[in-house]
Amino acid sequence: MTPLTTDQRDLLDLVRSYAGGRLAPRAAEDERAGVFPRDLLAELGSMDLMGLPFPEELGGSGQPYGVYLRVVEELARAFLSVGLSLSVHTLATWGVLTHAPAPLRDRVAHRMTAGEWLGAYSLSEPASGSDAASLSTRAVRDGDAYVVNGTKAWVTHAGEADFYLLLCRTDEHRTRGVSALYVPADTPGLSFAPPERKMGLRSSPTRQVRYDDARVPAAHLLGREGEGLGLALRALDSGRLGIAACAVGLAQCALEHAVAHARGREQFGRPIGDFQGVGFMLADMATRIAAARALYLEAAARRDAGDEHRSMAAMAKLFATDTAMAVTVDAVQVLGGYGYVTDYPVERLMREAKALQIVEGTNQIQRLVVSRGLLGNGSAVAGA
Amino acid sequence: MRIICPVKRVPDTAAAKVLRPEDHTLDRDAGEAVLNANDEWAIEEAMRVKERDGAEVVALCVGPQQAQTTVRKALSYGLDAAIQVTDPALHGSDAAAVARVLAGALAAEDFDLVLMGNQSSDARTMLVPAMLAEFLDLPALTYAKRLDIDGRTLTVHRESSGGHVVVRADMPAVVSVVEAINEPRYPSFKGIMAAKRKPLDTRDLAAVGVGADEVGLAHSWTRVVDVSPRPTRQAGETVTDDGSGTVGAVALADFLSARKFI
C-alpha cells in the first residue's frame, strides 16, 4: 500500500469523526424503523464524499480506489446501509461516467459525483441472478429511443435513486445481446414494487423496478450495443471491492462491541476476556478482519495500477463477507444472551452480514470467478 | 460584508486539562488540541451569512505557533483567509489581555461583524466578547441563540436569567453565540485540501500595536495564584433497613434534614 498523504489522513479523520458523530447514533433506529437515511447521504455529498474516486474534471476528488474504500469501511463501521449506499452509488456512477457519450457524461457527471443524484444498478431479475446473462428485460430500438419492457429485481435504492444503470437485452445472443442504458428515474413507464421485507439492511431500500414501454433516448446507450454484460461485470469488479470494504467495516464494528463486552463483563470474578476461550475468539476475529482489509486494499492497489484485478476483487468480496459473517456470529456468542437481544447491536450486525454474502455475486459465484481465473477457462464471466 | 471569526485552540474537550506547576497556566502540549467548539457555531453562522448574502469570512487566532493547525481547521469550513497573532510574550495572557490583542489586530482591519463563541471550553471566563467590544468601542450582542441581519441592522435573540431578550444594533458590532444558534456542518474534503492553500497572515504583537508590557502572565490583570486538585470522592453512608421500611425512612429523613434539604 502507498502511504497516505496528509490530505488522505485528514480525509479519514473527517470521515471517522462524522461517522461517529452522525451515523452511529442513527443506525439502530433507522434500521428498526426501515427509514432510508437520504439526509445523511446528502451530508456525505456536501462533504465531497460521494465522488471520491472520480476525476476532478468530472467533479470528483481523484482519489485512489483504496482511499475511497477505506472511507466506505469507516461509514459501514458506523452504519452499514450508508456505506452500502455509497458503494452502490459509486458502482452505478462508474458505469455511466466511463461509458456514456461525452455530451451525456458532461451533463450528468457533476450531479452524480456531488451526490445530488443518487444512482442504482439493475442487473438481476426475478428469474436471473447468478446466471446474469439469462436476463430478459428487452429494449427495442424505435427511432431515436429504446422502448424497454421487463422487470429488474433486488435493486438497491429503487424508488429513491435519481438514475438507474440498466442492463437489458437488445439482441437474442446470450452474452453479446446485452446492452447498458442510463435511465433517469423520472422516465415515464418506470414503476416500483413494494419494498422487499428483509432480514436486515432494512434502511436500505430494495425493490423491483418495472419497465412498461419506457422510452429511453438512444443517446443514453452506454458503450455500444451488445457490450452491456462486459460493462456490468467490470463494474462489479469494482463494486465488489465496495462490498468487501462494507464487510470489513461491519466486522470491525462487531469486534469492537465484543471486545468492550469481554473487558467489562465479569464472571467467576474476572473479565470474561481473561478466559482463553473468549480471548482467543477475539484474536481470531481481529486476525481475519486484518487479513480481509489487506486483501481489499491489495486488490484496490492492482486496480489503481491498471493491473488485472478481477480474481482478487472476487477473493476480497468472498473473504471479507465470509469474515463478516463469522465475526458477527462470534460477537453474538461473546455477548451471550445480551448478544441475542435487540437492545445490543450485534444481533443486527449478524443479520446484516448475511446480506453481504449474497449481494453483487453470491460467494459461490466469487469462487467460480476465482477458480476460472486459476484454470483459465473463460474470463470469469458468470454464466458465459 | 466582511466577517471576522476569532477562534481559539483548546485542549480536547474530553481530555483532562493539565496545569503547568511552575505558573499554573494550561499545559498546551499535553494531549490533543482542537478548535474550540463554541467557535464552530460562530463559523457556521458566518458561513450561512456568506452563503446567503455573500461575505468574506476571516479567522483570527491569538495563540502559539502550534495553533496554526486550529486556524487551518477553521479555514476548512470554507473561510476565505486567516490572521494569526503569535508572540512569545503572549504566554499566560488573561481574558482582558487576549481581548486587547484581538482588538489591536482588528483595529487595522475593515470589518462589519465579529462573530465568536461565547466562551472557550478551557478557560470558560465568557469575558472576551464583551471586553473586545469595549476595547473596540462597538456594540456587544452576546449569548446569541439567533442572529438576523437586515441591511446594516443586527437583531439578536438571547436567553438571560430574566427571560428572552431581543437586542438590536447596527454594524459593525461584536456578536457572541451559544450552542442553540445552529448545528455546525462538518468540513468538506475539498475544503480541507483548500484550507492548506488559503492565505494565512501571521503577525507578532508589535504588528498589531500591542506592547509586550500589556500582555502575558506578568502583565495580566488576573493571575492564578494557587490550584489544588479536586478532593477525591468520599464513600457514601450506607443505610440498612430492617425490612419494615421505618428504619431506612427515618435515616434518610435525618440525613436530608441535617443538610437542610427538608
Short mmCIF file of C-alpha atoms in Angstrom, two decimals, chain A residues 79-312:
data_model
loop_
_atom_site.label_atom_id
_atom_site.label_comp_id
_atom_site.label_asym_id
_atom_site.label_seq_id
_atom_site.Cartn_x
_atom_site.Cartn_y
_atom_site.Cartn_z
CA PHE A 79 -23.94 2.40 9.73
CA LEU A 80 -23.78 -0.34 7.11
CA SER A 81 -26.64 0.95 4.96
CA VAL A 82 -24.82 4.25 4.44
CA GLY A 83 -21.56 2.56 3.44
CA LEU A 84 -23.51 0.29 1.12
CA SER A 85 -25.35 3.24 -0.41
CA LEU A 86 -22.06 4.94 -1.23
CA SER A 87 -20.76 1.70 -2.74
CA VAL A 88 -23.86 1.18 -4.90
CA HIS A 89 -23.89 4.84 -5.94
CA THR A 90 -20.23 4.56 -6.97
CA LEU A 91 -20.92 1.34 -8.89
CA ALA A 92 -23.73 2.94 -10.91
CA THR A 93 -21.89 6.23 -11.38
CA TRP A 94 -18.74 4.45 -12.58
CA GLY A 95 -20.73 2.58 -15.21
CA VAL A 96 -22.28 5.76 -16.54
CA LEU A 97 -19.27 8.06 -16.41
CA THR A 98 -16.84 5.63 -18.02
CA HIS A 99 -19.15 4.57 -20.86
CA ALA A 100 -21.55 7.44 -21.56
CA PRO A 101 -21.12 9.51 -24.73
CA ALA A 102 -19.28 12.72 -23.83
CA PRO A 103 -22.31 15.06 -24.09
CA LEU A 104 -24.35 12.87 -21.72
CA ARG A 105 -21.40 12.34 -19.38
CA ASP A 106 -20.66 16.06 -19.13
CA ARG A 107 -24.31 16.85 -18.49
CA VAL A 108 -24.74 14.40 -15.61
CA ALA A 109 -21.28 13.90 -14.09
CA HIS A 110 -21.17 16.73 -11.59
CA ARG A 111 -24.60 15.98 -10.20
CA MET A 112 -23.55 12.36 -9.65
CA THR A 113 -20.15 13.00 -8.12
CA ALA A 114 -21.59 15.69 -5.85
CA GLY A 115 -24.17 13.21 -4.60
CA GLU A 116 -27.06 15.41 -5.72
CA TRP A 117 -28.20 12.48 -7.82
CA LEU A 118 -28.21 9.04 -6.29
CA GLY A 119 -27.50 6.05 -8.51
CA ALA A 120 -28.83 2.49 -8.70
CA TYR A 121 -27.58 -0.58 -10.56
CA SER A 122 -30.00 -3.08 -12.11
CA LEU A 123 -28.63 -6.34 -13.42
CA SER A 124 -30.66 -9.01 -11.57
CA GLU A 125 -34.17 -10.05 -12.48
CA PRO A 126 -36.69 -12.25 -10.70
CA ALA A 127 -35.51 -15.27 -12.72
CA SER A 128 -31.96 -14.13 -13.48
CA GLY A 129 -29.49 -13.83 -10.61
CA SER A 130 -26.16 -15.66 -10.66
CA ASP A 131 -26.89 -16.52 -14.30
CA ALA A 132 -26.76 -12.86 -15.23
CA ALA A 133 -26.64 -13.47 -18.98
CA SER A 134 -30.10 -15.01 -18.86
CA LEU A 135 -31.72 -11.62 -18.28
CA SER A 136 -34.84 -11.00 -20.32
CA THR A 137 -35.71 -7.31 -19.93
CA ARG A 138 -35.88 -6.14 -23.51
CA ALA A 139 -35.00 -2.85 -25.18
CA VAL A 140 -36.28 -2.44 -28.74
CA ARG A 141 -34.98 0.40 -30.86
CA ASP A 142 -37.74 2.72 -32.06
CA GLY A 143 -36.46 5.81 -33.86
CA ASP A 144 -34.18 7.77 -31.54
CA ALA A 145 -35.15 5.78 -28.46
CA TYR A 146 -35.22 2.32 -26.95
CA VAL A 147 -38.55 1.02 -25.71
CA VAL A 148 -37.90 -1.01 -22.58
CA ASN A 149 -40.13 -3.73 -21.11
CA GLY A 150 -39.37 -6.09 -18.26
CA THR A 151 -38.74 -6.33 -14.53
CA LYS A 152 -35.46 -5.86 -12.68
CA ALA A 153 -35.14 -7.30 -9.17
CA TRP A 154 -33.21 -6.68 -5.96
CA VAL A 155 -32.49 -3.11 -6.97
CA THR A 156 -30.83 -1.21 -4.11
CA HIS A 157 -32.11 2.42 -3.99
CA ALA A 158 -35.12 1.51 -6.19
CA GLY A 159 -37.71 4.23 -5.83
CA GLU A 160 -35.14 6.55 -4.20
CA ALA A 161 -32.49 6.76 -6.89
CA ASP A 162 -32.29 9.56 -9.43
CA PHE A 163 -30.87 7.33 -12.14
CA TYR A 164 -30.56 3.65 -12.97
CA LEU A 165 -27.78 1.79 -14.74
CA LEU A 166 -29.95 -0.71 -16.58
CA LEU A 167 -28.77 -3.94 -18.18
CA CYS A 168 -31.21 -5.17 -20.81
CA ARG A 169 -31.42 -7.28 -23.92
CA THR A 170 -31.13 -5.63 -27.35
CA ASP A 171 -30.40 -8.89 -29.18
CA GLU A 172 -31.04 -12.60 -28.80
CA HIS A 173 -27.37 -13.52 -28.37
CA ARG A 174 -26.99 -14.70 -24.79
CA THR A 175 -23.96 -12.59 -23.87
CA ARG A 176 -23.42 -10.24 -26.82
CA GLY A 177 -27.09 -9.29 -26.84
CA VAL A 178 -26.95 -7.39 -23.56
CA SER A 179 -26.67 -3.59 -23.51
CA ALA A 180 -26.41 -0.94 -20.82
CA LEU A 181 -28.65 2.12 -20.65
CA TYR A 182 -28.64 5.21 -18.49
CA VAL A 183 -32.22 5.67 -17.27
CA PRO A 184 -33.31 8.81 -15.39
CA ALA A 185 -35.73 7.95 -12.58
CA ASP A 186 -38.46 10.18 -13.97
CA THR A 187 -38.65 8.25 -17.24
CA PRO A 188 -42.35 7.52 -17.93
CA GLY A 189 -43.07 3.79 -17.74
CA LEU A 190 -40.97 3.09 -14.64
CA SER A 191 -42.78 1.80 -11.59
CA PHE A 192 -41.71 0.16 -8.38
CA ALA A 193 -42.94 -2.89 -6.50
CA PRO A 194 -43.41 -2.63 -2.73
CA PRO A 195 -40.11 -2.73 -0.79
CA GLU A 196 -38.77 -6.21 -0.03
CA ARG A 197 -39.23 -7.23 3.61
CA LYS A 198 -35.69 -8.18 4.53
CA MET A 199 -33.94 -9.91 7.42
CA GLY A 200 -31.64 -6.91 7.80
CA LEU A 201 -30.45 -3.82 5.95
CA ARG A 202 -33.97 -2.52 6.31
CA SER A 203 -32.91 1.09 5.98
CA SER A 204 -31.55 0.32 2.51
CA PRO A 205 -34.49 0.18 0.10
CA THR A 206 -34.65 -2.90 -2.16
CA ARG A 207 -37.47 -3.14 -4.70
CA GLN A 208 -38.30 -4.49 -8.11
CA VAL A 209 -38.36 -1.96 -10.92
CA ARG A 210 -40.87 -2.48 -13.72
CA TYR A 211 -40.41 -1.06 -17.18
CA ASP A 212 -43.62 -0.73 -19.19
CA ASP A 213 -42.93 0.72 -22.63
CA ALA A 214 -40.38 3.04 -21.03
CA ARG A 215 -38.77 5.18 -23.76
CA VAL A 216 -35.06 5.74 -23.11
CA PRO A 217 -33.19 8.02 -25.54
CA ALA A 218 -30.76 6.12 -27.76
CA ALA A 219 -28.16 8.71 -26.69
CA HIS A 220 -28.35 7.08 -23.25
CA LEU A 221 -26.74 3.89 -24.54
CA LEU A 222 -23.57 3.21 -22.50
CA GLY A 223 -20.78 1.86 -24.67
CA ARG A 224 -22.06 0.10 -27.75
CA GLU A 225 -24.97 -2.23 -28.24
CA GLY A 226 -24.04 -5.71 -27.04
CA GLU A 227 -21.27 -4.51 -24.71
CA GLY A 228 -23.52 -4.36 -21.66
CA LEU A 229 -22.58 -7.59 -19.97
CA GLY A 230 -18.87 -6.81 -20.06
CA LEU A 231 -19.59 -3.35 -18.67
CA ALA A 232 -21.79 -4.81 -15.94
CA LEU A 233 -19.15 -7.32 -14.87
CA ARG A 234 -16.29 -4.80 -14.96
CA ALA A 235 -18.44 -2.51 -12.83
CA LEU A 236 -18.93 -5.39 -10.41
CA ASP A 237 -15.17 -5.95 -10.17
CA SER A 238 -15.04 -2.52 -8.55
CA GLY A 239 -18.40 -2.78 -6.82
CA ARG A 240 -17.39 -6.00 -5.09
CA LEU A 241 -14.48 -4.19 -3.50
CA GLY A 242 -17.03 -1.76 -2.06
CA ILE A 243 -18.92 -4.71 -0.59
CA ALA A 244 -15.66 -6.09 0.82
CA ALA A 245 -14.97 -2.74 2.47
CA CYS A 246 -18.52 -2.69 3.87
CA ALA A 247 -17.97 -6.19 5.27
CA VAL A 248 -14.70 -5.21 6.94
CA GLY A 249 -16.37 -2.17 8.49
CA LEU A 250 -19.25 -4.28 9.74
CA ALA A 251 -16.91 -6.91 11.18
CA GLN A 252 -14.76 -4.23 12.81
CA CYS A 253 -17.86 -2.81 14.49
CA ALA A 254 -18.83 -6.27 15.79
CA LEU A 255 -15.30 -6.87 17.06
CA GLU A 256 -15.30 -3.57 18.95
CA HIS A 257 -18.58 -4.44 20.67
CA ALA A 258 -17.26 -7.90 21.53
CA VAL A 259 -14.01 -6.52 22.95
CA ALA A 260 -15.84 -3.92 25.03
CA HIS A 261 -18.10 -6.62 26.44
CA ALA A 262 -15.22 -9.01 27.10
CA ARG A 263 -13.47 -6.25 29.06
CA GLY A 264 -16.45 -5.13 31.07
CA ARG A 265 -18.38 -8.36 31.71
CA GLU A 266 -17.14 -10.19 34.80
CA GLN A 267 -17.83 -13.83 35.58
CA PHE A 268 -16.07 -16.01 38.12
CA GLY A 269 -14.51 -12.82 39.47
CA ARG A 270 -12.77 -11.58 36.36
CA PRO A 271 -13.47 -10.10 32.94
CA ILE A 272 -14.56 -12.84 30.54
CA GLY A 273 -11.88 -11.72 28.07
CA ASP A 274 -9.34 -13.11 30.55
CA PHE A 275 -10.63 -16.59 29.79
CA GLN A 276 -8.70 -18.04 26.90
CA GLY A 277 -11.85 -19.37 25.25
CA VAL A 278 -13.07 -15.80 24.77
CA GLY A 279 -9.70 -14.11 24.31
CA PHE A 280 -8.67 -16.44 21.50
CA MET A 281 -12.03 -15.95 19.82
CA LEU A 282 -11.37 -12.20 19.79
CA ALA A 283 -7.85 -12.77 18.47
CA ASP A 284 -9.18 -14.86 15.58
CA MET A 285 -11.82 -12.25 14.78
CA ALA A 286 -9.24 -9.45 14.68
CA THR A 287 -6.85 -11.53 12.56
CA ARG A 288 -9.45 -12.34 9.94
CA ILE A 289 -10.54 -8.70 9.78
CA ALA A 290 -6.95 -7.52 9.29
CA ALA A 291 -6.46 -10.09 6.51
CA ALA A 292 -9.71 -9.10 4.80
CA ARG A 293 -8.71 -5.44 4.91
CA ALA A 294 -5.29 -6.20 3.46
CA LEU A 295 -6.90 -8.20 0.68
CA TYR A 296 -9.29 -5.47 -0.46
CA LEU A 297 -6.51 -2.90 -0.29
CA GLU A 298 -4.23 -5.14 -2.38
CA ALA A 299 -6.99 -5.61 -4.97
CA ALA A 300 -7.56 -1.85 -4.99
CA ALA A 301 -3.85 -1.20 -5.47
CA ARG A 302 -3.88 -3.51 -8.50
CA ARG A 303 -6.93 -1.71 -9.84
CA ASP A 304 -5.27 1.69 -9.36
CA ALA A 305 -2.15 0.42 -11.11
CA GLY A 306 -4.27 -0.67 -14.06
CA ASP A 307 -3.49 -4.34 -13.41
CA GLU A 308 -5.90 -7.24 -13.77
CA HIS A 309 -7.85 -7.43 -10.52
CA ARG A 310 -10.97 -9.46 -11.27
CA SER A 311 -9.89 -12.56 -9.33
CA MET A 312 -8.51 -10.61 -6.43
#
